[in-house]
Short mmCIF file of C-alpha atoms in Angstrom, two decimals:
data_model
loop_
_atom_site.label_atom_id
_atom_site.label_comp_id
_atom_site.label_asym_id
_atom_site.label_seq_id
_atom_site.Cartn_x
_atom_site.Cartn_y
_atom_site.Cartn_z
CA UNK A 1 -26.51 1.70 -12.14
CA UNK A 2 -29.70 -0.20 -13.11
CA UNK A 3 -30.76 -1.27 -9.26
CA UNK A 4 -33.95 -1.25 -8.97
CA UNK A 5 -34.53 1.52 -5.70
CA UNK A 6 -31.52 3.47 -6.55
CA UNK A 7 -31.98 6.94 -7.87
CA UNK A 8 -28.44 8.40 -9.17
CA UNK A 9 -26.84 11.49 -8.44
CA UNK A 10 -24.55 13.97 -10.62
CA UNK A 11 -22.71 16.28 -9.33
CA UNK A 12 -22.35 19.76 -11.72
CA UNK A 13 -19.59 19.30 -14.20
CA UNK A 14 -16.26 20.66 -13.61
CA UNK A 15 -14.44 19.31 -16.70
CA UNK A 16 -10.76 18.59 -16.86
CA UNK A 17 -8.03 20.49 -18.96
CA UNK A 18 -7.38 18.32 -22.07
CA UNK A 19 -5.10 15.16 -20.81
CA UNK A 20 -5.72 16.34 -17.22
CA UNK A 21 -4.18 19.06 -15.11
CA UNK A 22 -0.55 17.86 -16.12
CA UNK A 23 -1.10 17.82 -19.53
CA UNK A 24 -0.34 13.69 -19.38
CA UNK A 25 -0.44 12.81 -22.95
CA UNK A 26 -3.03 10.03 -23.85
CA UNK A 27 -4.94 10.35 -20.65
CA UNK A 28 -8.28 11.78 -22.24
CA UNK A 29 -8.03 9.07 -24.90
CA UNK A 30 -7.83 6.40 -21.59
CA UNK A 31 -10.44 8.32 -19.99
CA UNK A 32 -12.59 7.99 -23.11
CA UNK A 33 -11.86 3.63 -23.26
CA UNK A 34 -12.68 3.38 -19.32
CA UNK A 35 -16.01 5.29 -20.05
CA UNK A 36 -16.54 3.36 -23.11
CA UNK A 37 -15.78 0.07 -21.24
CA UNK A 38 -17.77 0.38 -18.17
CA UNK A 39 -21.09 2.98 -19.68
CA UNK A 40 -19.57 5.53 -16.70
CA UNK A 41 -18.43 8.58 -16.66
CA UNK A 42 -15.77 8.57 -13.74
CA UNK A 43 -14.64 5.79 -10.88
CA UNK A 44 -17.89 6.41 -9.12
CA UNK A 45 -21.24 6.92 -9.11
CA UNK A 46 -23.39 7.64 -6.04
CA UNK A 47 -27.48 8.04 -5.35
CA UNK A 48 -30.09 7.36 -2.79
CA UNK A 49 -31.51 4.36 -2.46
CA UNK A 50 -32.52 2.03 -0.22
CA UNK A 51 -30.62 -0.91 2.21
CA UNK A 52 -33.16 -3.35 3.62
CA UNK A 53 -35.99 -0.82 5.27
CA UNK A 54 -33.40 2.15 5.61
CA UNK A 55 -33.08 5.05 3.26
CA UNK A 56 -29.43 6.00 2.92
CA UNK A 57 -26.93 7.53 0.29
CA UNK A 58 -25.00 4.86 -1.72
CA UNK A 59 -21.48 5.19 -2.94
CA UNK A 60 -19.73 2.54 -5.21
CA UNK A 61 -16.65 2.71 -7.47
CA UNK A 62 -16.05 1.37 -10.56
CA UNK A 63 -12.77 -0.30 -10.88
CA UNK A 64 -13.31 -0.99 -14.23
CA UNK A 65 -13.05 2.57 -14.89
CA UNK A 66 -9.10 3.00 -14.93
CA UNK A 67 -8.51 0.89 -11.54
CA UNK A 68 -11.46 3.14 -9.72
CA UNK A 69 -8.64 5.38 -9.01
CA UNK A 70 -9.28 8.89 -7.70
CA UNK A 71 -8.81 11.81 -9.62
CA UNK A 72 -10.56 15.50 -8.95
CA UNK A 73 -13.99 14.47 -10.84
CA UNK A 74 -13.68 11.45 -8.20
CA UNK A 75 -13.54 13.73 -5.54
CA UNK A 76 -16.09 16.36 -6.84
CA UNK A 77 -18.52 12.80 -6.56
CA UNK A 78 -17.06 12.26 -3.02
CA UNK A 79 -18.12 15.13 -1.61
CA UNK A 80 -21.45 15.66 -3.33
CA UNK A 81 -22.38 12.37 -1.71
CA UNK A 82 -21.28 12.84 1.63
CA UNK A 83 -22.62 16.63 1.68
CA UNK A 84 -26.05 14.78 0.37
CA UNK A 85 -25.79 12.24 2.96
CA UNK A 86 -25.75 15.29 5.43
CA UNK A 87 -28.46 17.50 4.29
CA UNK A 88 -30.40 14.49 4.22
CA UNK A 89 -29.99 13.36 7.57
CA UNK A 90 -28.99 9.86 6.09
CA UNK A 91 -26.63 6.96 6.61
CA UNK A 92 -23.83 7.13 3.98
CA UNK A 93 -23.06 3.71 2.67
CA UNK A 94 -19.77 3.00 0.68
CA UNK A 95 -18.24 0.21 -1.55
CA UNK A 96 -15.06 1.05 -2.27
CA UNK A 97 -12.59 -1.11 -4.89
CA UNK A 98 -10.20 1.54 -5.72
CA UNK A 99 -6.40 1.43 -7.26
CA UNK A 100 -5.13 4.78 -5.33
CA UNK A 101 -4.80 7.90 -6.73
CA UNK A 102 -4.70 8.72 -10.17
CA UNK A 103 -0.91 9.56 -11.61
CA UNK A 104 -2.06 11.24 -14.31
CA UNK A 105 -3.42 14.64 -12.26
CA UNK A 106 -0.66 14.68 -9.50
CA UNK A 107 -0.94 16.91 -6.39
CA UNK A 108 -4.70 17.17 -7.54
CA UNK A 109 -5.78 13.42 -7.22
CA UNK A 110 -3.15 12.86 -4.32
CA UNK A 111 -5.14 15.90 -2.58
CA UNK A 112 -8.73 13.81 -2.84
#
């Protein structure tokens, strides 16, 4: 996230149950190797920036960050951007590279 014009956004931190809301054994320790991997914190980041001469919000995923699957963080990130993009009165621009939903949080990550 080192573009030059884009300022990044974080949503407030909801953290996970250890090994995610099923309890999926080794899934923080895979969690902790994606985030190691890629310098991220979850399957995407999003920010204001700018797209030729137009200020918009920018979404990308990370699919080095276990596939840039969604899980609920993922969708926490979603909606902060898109409720951004609306307060702001700004185009919402998305690049999306993304594996599905995340197995590992079930019902949860299906629900995103």
């Amino acid at each position: 996230t080192g573009a030059a014009g884009f300022t990044e956004h974080r949503p407030p931190s909801h953290p996970l149950p250890p090994d995610g809301p099923l309890g999926w054994a080794g899934y923080d320790a895979a969690r902790e190797r994606a985030a190691a991997r890629t310098g991220e914190e979850e399957s995407v980041v999003y920010g204001t920036g700018v797209v030729g001469d137009r200020a918009c919000v920018l979404l990308a995923f990370e699919f080095g960050f276990l596939g840039g699957s969604l899980g609920r963080l993922t969708g926490d990130r979603l909606a902060a951007a898109y409720e951004l993009a609306l307060t702001r009165r700004l185009p919402l621009l998305a690049l999306v590279a993304t594996g599905g939903s995340r197995m590992q949080e079930g019902m949860v990550a299906l629900t995103q």
